[in-house]
Tab-separated table of C-alpha atoms in Angstrom:
chain	number	residue	atom	x	y	z
A	24	MET	CA	23.406	30.510	-49.519
A	25	ALA	CA	19.961	29.106	-48.300
A	26	ASP	CA	20.074	28.728	-44.360
A	27	SER	CA	20.299	24.696	-43.556
A	28	PRO	CA	17.342	23.536	-42.096
A	29	ARG	CA	17.136	23.437	-38.261
A	30	ARG	CA	17.044	20.256	-36.488
A	31	PRO	CA	13.571	19.630	-35.059
A	32	LEU	CA	13.134	19.758	-31.395
A	33	LEU	CA	11.563	16.275	-31.101
A	34	ASN	CA	12.612	13.569	-33.455
A	35	PRO	CA	9.430	12.241	-34.821
A	36	VAL	CA	10.702	8.586	-35.135
A	37	LEU	CA	11.158	8.175	-31.576
A	38	ARG	CA	8.214	6.719	-29.618
A	39	PHE	CA	7.615	6.035	-25.992
A	40	THR	CA	7.258	2.097	-25.801
A	41	GLN	CA	6.669	1.567	-21.992
A	42	ASP	CA	4.321	2.973	-19.398
A	43	PRO	CA	5.849	5.258	-16.799
A	44	LYS	CA	6.925	3.454	-13.786
A	45	PRO	CA	8.375	5.058	-10.884
A	46	LYS	CA	11.997	4.201	-9.986
A	47	ARG	CA	14.012	4.961	-6.535
A	48	VAL	CA	16.861	7.296	-6.367
A	49	THR	CA	19.583	4.892	-5.620
A	50	GLY	CA	21.834	7.773	-4.400
A	51	GLY	CA	25.113	5.380	-5.168
A	52	GLY	CA	23.275	2.247	-3.653
A	53	LYS	CA	23.667	0.594	-0.250
A	54	SER	CA	27.317	0.276	1.147
A	55	ALA	CA	28.769	-0.673	4.286
A	56	ASP	CA	29.360	3.339	4.878
A	57	SER	CA	25.346	3.514	5.130
A	58	ILE	CA	25.155	0.972	7.962
A	59	ILE	CA	24.126	3.126	11.253
A	60	ARG	CA	26.806	1.104	13.383
A	61	ASN	CA	25.791	2.628	16.972
A	62	ARG	CA	22.480	0.950	16.330
A	63	LEU	CA	22.756	-1.895	14.409
A	64	ASP	CA	22.803	-4.626	17.297
A	65	GLU	CA	19.850	-2.722	19.020
A	66	GLN	CA	17.535	-2.858	15.903
A	67	ARG	CA	18.660	-6.558	15.057
A	68	LYS	CA	17.178	-7.452	18.689
A	69	ALA	CA	14.074	-5.202	18.144
A	70	LEU	CA	13.165	-6.189	14.751
A	71	ALA	CA	13.894	-10.019	15.316
A	72	GLN	CA	11.618	-9.721	18.556
A	73	ALA	CA	8.860	-7.753	16.319
A	74	PHE	CA	8.513	-10.366	13.872
A	75	ARG	CA	8.649	-13.246	16.555
A	76	THR	CA	5.871	-11.621	18.237
A	77	MET	CA	4.033	-10.896	15.279
A	78	ALA	CA	4.526	-15.033	14.228
A	79	GLU	CA	2.704	-15.811	17.405
A	80	THR	CA	0.034	-13.425	17.151
A	81	ALA	CA	-0.698	-13.644	13.047
A	82	ALA	CA	-3.685	-15.732	14.059
A	83	ASN	CA	-5.611	-13.113	15.552
A	84	GLN	CA	-4.980	-10.635	12.559
A	85	PRO	CA	-6.718	-9.853	9.212
A	86	SER	CA	-4.968	-12.069	6.761
A	87	PHE	CA	-5.487	-12.641	2.970
A	88	SER	CA	-4.686	-16.162	1.395
A	89	GLY	CA	-2.073	-16.499	4.172
A	90	GLN	CA	-0.748	-12.979	3.688
A	91	VAL	CA	-0.571	-10.065	6.284
A	92	VAL	CA	0.311	-6.517	6.018
A	93	VAL	CA	2.936	-4.986	8.188
A	94	TYR	CA	3.915	-1.287	8.672
A	95	ALA	CA	7.557	-0.882	9.005
A	96	ALA	CA	8.495	2.880	10.100
A	97	MET	CA	11.488	4.263	9.477
A	98	PHE	CA	14.292	6.421	11.593
A	99	GLU	CA	13.912	10.171	10.408
A	100	ASP	CA	17.629	9.964	8.756
A	101	SER	CA	16.381	7.164	6.485
A	102	LEU	CA	13.424	8.136	4.613
A	103	ALA	CA	15.353	8.882	1.358
A	104	PRO	CA	14.450	6.527	-1.255
A	105	SER	CA	17.897	5.204	-1.345
A	106	TYR	CA	17.163	3.758	1.907
A	107	THR	CA	14.221	1.832	0.909
A	108	PRO	CA	14.262	-1.425	2.639
A	109	ASP	CA	13.536	-3.753	-0.432
A	110	ASP	CA	16.762	-6.019	0.336
A	111	LEU	CA	15.327	-7.198	3.795
A	112	PHE	CA	11.722	-6.762	2.809
A	113	HIS	CA	12.607	-9.226	-0.274
A	114	PRO	CA	10.483	-12.200	-1.850
A	115	ILE	CA	13.558	-14.183	-0.759
A	116	HIS	CA	12.268	-13.730	2.720
A	117	GLY	CA	8.500	-13.956	1.793
A	118	ALA	CA	7.996	-10.429	1.738
A	119	ARG	CA	6.956	-7.775	-0.967
A	120	LEU	CA	7.030	-3.958	-0.343
A	121	ILE	CA	3.544	-2.974	-1.127
A	122	THR	CA	3.675	1.341	-1.104
A	123	PRO	CA	5.010	3.799	1.120
A	124	HIS	CA	3.024	4.626	3.950
A	125	ARG	CA	3.322	7.735	6.620
A	126	LEU	CA	6.977	7.534	7.873
A	127	GLY	CA	7.688	4.004	6.513
A	128	TYR	CA	6.161	1.543	4.118
A	129	LEU	CA	3.542	-1.340	3.957
A	130	VAL	CA	4.985	-4.511	3.544
A	131	GLU	CA	3.257	-7.893	2.310
A	132	PHE	CA	4.465	-10.788	4.510
A	133	GLN	CA	3.849	-14.627	3.954
A	134	VAL	CA	2.545	-15.776	7.415
A	135	ASP	CA	4.677	-18.609	7.685
A	136	GLN	CA	8.129	-16.799	6.823
A	137	LEU	CA	7.884	-14.210	9.826
A	138	THR	CA	9.555	-16.623	12.190
A	139	ARG	CA	12.273	-17.412	9.506
A	140	LEU	CA	12.654	-13.485	8.612
A	141	ALA	CA	13.429	-13.055	12.697
A	142	VAL	CA	16.281	-15.545	12.280
A	143	GLN	CA	17.760	-13.954	9.272
A	144	ILE	CA	17.706	-10.509	10.970
A	145	GLU	CA	19.708	-12.012	13.991
A	146	ARG	CA	22.129	-14.078	11.588
A	147	THR	CA	22.709	-11.907	8.261
A	148	THR	CA	25.918	-10.572	7.191
A	149	ARG	CA	24.725	-9.069	3.678
A	150	VAL	CA	25.724	-5.670	3.706
A	151	LYS	CA	22.530	-4.336	1.995
A	152	GLU	CA	20.789	-6.305	4.827
A	153	LEU	CA	22.319	-4.761	7.581
A	154	VAL	CA	21.883	-1.183	6.120
A	155	ASP	CA	18.036	-1.964	6.330
A	156	ILE	CA	18.084	-3.265	9.764
A	157	SER	CA	19.842	-0.344	10.876
A	158	ARG	CA	17.183	2.054	9.380
A	159	VAL	CA	13.961	0.614	9.804
A	160	GLN	CA	13.152	1.788	13.525
A	161	SER	CA	10.003	-0.703	14.407
A	162	ALA	CA	7.725	-3.201	12.704
A	163	GLY	CA	4.311	-4.321	13.318
A	164	PHE	CA	0.920	-5.460	11.668
A	165	PHE	CA	-0.950	-2.601	10.048
A	166	SER	CA	-3.465	-1.819	12.467
A	167	GLU	CA	-6.718	-0.342	12.773
A	168	GLU	CA	-5.245	2.637	14.413
A	169	ASN	CA	-2.693	2.879	11.394
A	170	ALA	CA	-5.920	2.813	9.015
A	171	ARG	CA	-7.594	5.617	10.899
A	172	GLY	CA	-4.533	7.978	11.032
A	173	GLY	CA	-4.422	8.172	14.598
A	174	ARG	CA	-8.066	9.606	14.681
A	175	GLU	CA	-10.811	8.436	17.041
A	176	LEU	CA	-13.583	6.374	15.367
A	177	SER	CA	-16.087	8.892	16.776
A	178	THR	CA	-14.363	11.628	15.083
A	179	LEU	CA	-14.349	9.796	11.924
A	180	TRP	CA	-18.074	9.048	12.196
A	181	ASP	CA	-19.043	12.619	12.842
A	182	ALA	CA	-17.440	13.887	10.295
A	183	ALA	CA	-18.988	11.568	7.608
A	184	PRO	CA	-22.048	12.708	5.508
A	185	GLU	CA	-25.220	11.369	6.603
A	186	THR	CA	-27.501	9.109	4.294
A	187	GLU	CA	-31.128	7.787	4.796
A	188	ASP	CA	-29.169	4.427	5.920
A	189	GLY	CA	-26.445	5.857	8.028
A	190	ARG	CA	-23.162	7.425	7.059
A	191	ALA	CA	-21.319	7.482	4.087
A	192	PHE	CA	-17.247	6.867	3.705
A	193	ILE	CA	-15.063	6.544	0.963
A	194	THR	CA	-12.641	3.605	1.338
A	195	TRP	CA	-9.716	1.916	-0.657
A	196	LEU	CA	-8.653	-1.857	-0.596
A	197	MET	CA	-5.326	-2.326	0.456
A	198	PRO	CA	-3.467	-2.845	-2.871
A	199	LEU	CA	-1.978	-6.605	-2.017
A	200	ARG	CA	1.041	-7.682	-4.354
A	201	SER	CA	-0.089	-11.160	-4.341
A	202	ARG	CA	-2.801	-11.965	-6.764
A	203	GLU	CA	-4.438	-14.929	-4.606
A	204	ALA	CA	-4.365	-12.475	-1.530
A	205	GLY	CA	-6.066	-9.949	-3.706
A	206	GLU	CA	-8.671	-12.138	-4.765
A	207	ASP	CA	-9.351	-13.220	-1.293
A	208	LEU	CA	-9.849	-9.586	0.021
A	209	ILE	CA	-12.182	-9.119	-3.002
A	210	GLN	CA	-14.161	-11.694	-1.653
A	211	LYS	CA	-14.153	-10.483	1.783
A	212	VAL	CA	-15.490	-7.169	0.924
A	213	ALA	CA	-18.086	-8.615	-1.220
A	214	GLY	CA	-19.519	-10.794	1.946
A	215	LEU	CA	-20.214	-7.277	3.414
A	216	ARG	CA	-23.096	-6.696	1.382
A	217	ASP	CA	-24.895	-9.447	3.696
A	218	GLN	CA	-24.248	-7.244	6.626
A	219	ALA	CA	-24.539	-3.701	7.672
A	220	ILE	CA	-22.948	-2.019	4.845
A	221	SER	CA	-24.321	-1.152	1.533
A	222	SER	CA	-22.901	0.237	-1.442
A	223	PRO	CA	-23.409	4.032	-2.286
A	224	PRO	CA	-25.276	5.441	-5.082
A	225	PRO	CA	-23.407	7.009	-8.198
A	226	LEU	CA	-21.224	9.978	-6.972
A	227	LEU	CA	-22.535	9.750	-3.647
A	228	GLU	CA	-25.721	11.903	-4.862
A	229	VAL	CA	-27.660	11.775	-1.738
A	230	THR	CA	-24.752	13.589	0.254
A	231	CYS	CA	-24.157	16.491	-2.440
A	232	HIS	CA	-26.981	18.416	-0.705
A	233	GLY	CA	-27.590	20.247	-4.001
A	234	ILE	CA	-24.200	20.469	-5.466
A	235	PHE	CA	-24.094	19.016	-8.617
A	236	PRO	CA	-21.183	17.161	-10.341
A	237	PRO	CA	-19.632	18.743	-13.577
A	238	PRO	CA	-21.117	17.648	-16.747
A	239	ALA	CA	-18.286	15.405	-17.555
A	240	ILE	CA	-19.168	13.099	-14.843
A	241	ARG	CA	-22.665	13.697	-14.250
A	242	VAL	CA	-24.846	10.881	-14.161
A	243	ARG	CA	-27.997	10.074	-15.963
A	244	PRO	CA	-30.950	8.907	-14.322
A	245	ASN	CA	-31.319	5.038	-13.973
A	246	GLU	CA	-27.754	4.769	-15.300
A	247	GLY	CA	-25.386	2.951	-12.875
A	248	THR	CA	-27.973	2.785	-10.165
A	249	ASP	CA	-27.436	-1.238	-10.281
A	250	ASN	CA	-25.503	-2.027	-6.992
A	251	GLU	CA	-24.241	-5.107	-8.108
A	252	ALA	CA	-23.126	-3.967	-11.441
A	253	ASN	CA	-21.161	-1.751	-9.570
A	254	GLU	CA	-19.532	-3.595	-7.126
A	255	ILE	CA	-18.716	-5.878	-10.304
A	256	GLN	CA	-16.957	-2.964	-11.945
A	257	ARG	CA	-15.001	-1.834	-8.656
A	258	ARG	CA	-13.673	-5.657	-8.652
A	259	ALA	CA	-12.413	-5.340	-12.092
A	260	ASP	CA	-10.688	-1.836	-11.179
A	261	TYR	CA	-8.961	-3.538	-8.132
A	262	ARG	CA	-7.654	-6.372	-10.129
A	263	HIS	CA	-6.272	-4.331	-12.790
A	264	PRO	CA	-5.530	-0.741	-11.225
A	265	GLY	CA	-3.404	0.156	-14.231
A	266	ARG	CA	-5.957	-0.369	-17.020
A	267	ALA	CA	-7.117	2.688	-18.802
């Protein structure tokens, strides 16, 4: 009797039709049991005051098409993905989560909605929002200190490789969620070309000090040396981060 054909480990008919996207672990979702009762009232007051203060001082902060970036720090017992504060920081309140950052999250806010959120924090009875309020430790504008990671400017400057015209730094543009805000950021960065900041040569070749890049990424002479073309490409990459 012939052996029956074995079932293949992978069904060749199946195909992946969606790009992989990170999804948070819900852990059963937010419920009344997730509210930290003994600090809820204190956090209502603290966060409401924080957002009122930000509303009053927003004119002095970097903004992009009416959007500002806020760093919301979480309590140590609230760092699990299931406590992501996306119910309080929701588009209905003029907010969009950008990305996790250090011990919290970066959040994009409409400047004209900061005061409204302060009122919402004081008055809401929605369970999921109360969970978030009790678990967000503090909130404030994403600052120069946040960007520096707590390091001194002099330390960063001394650690940067020297070039003929100064020092070389690798920078990342804030991944703003709003298309209008992203375009505004691109234009402001482009304006830096007229000041004391210049685009680097390919692969920062002047800082390699004789260390050659692998052949797969080596740049031929006269290729990719047009700073303007490089900048146009960087803008396109920022607008379409998921493009192959």
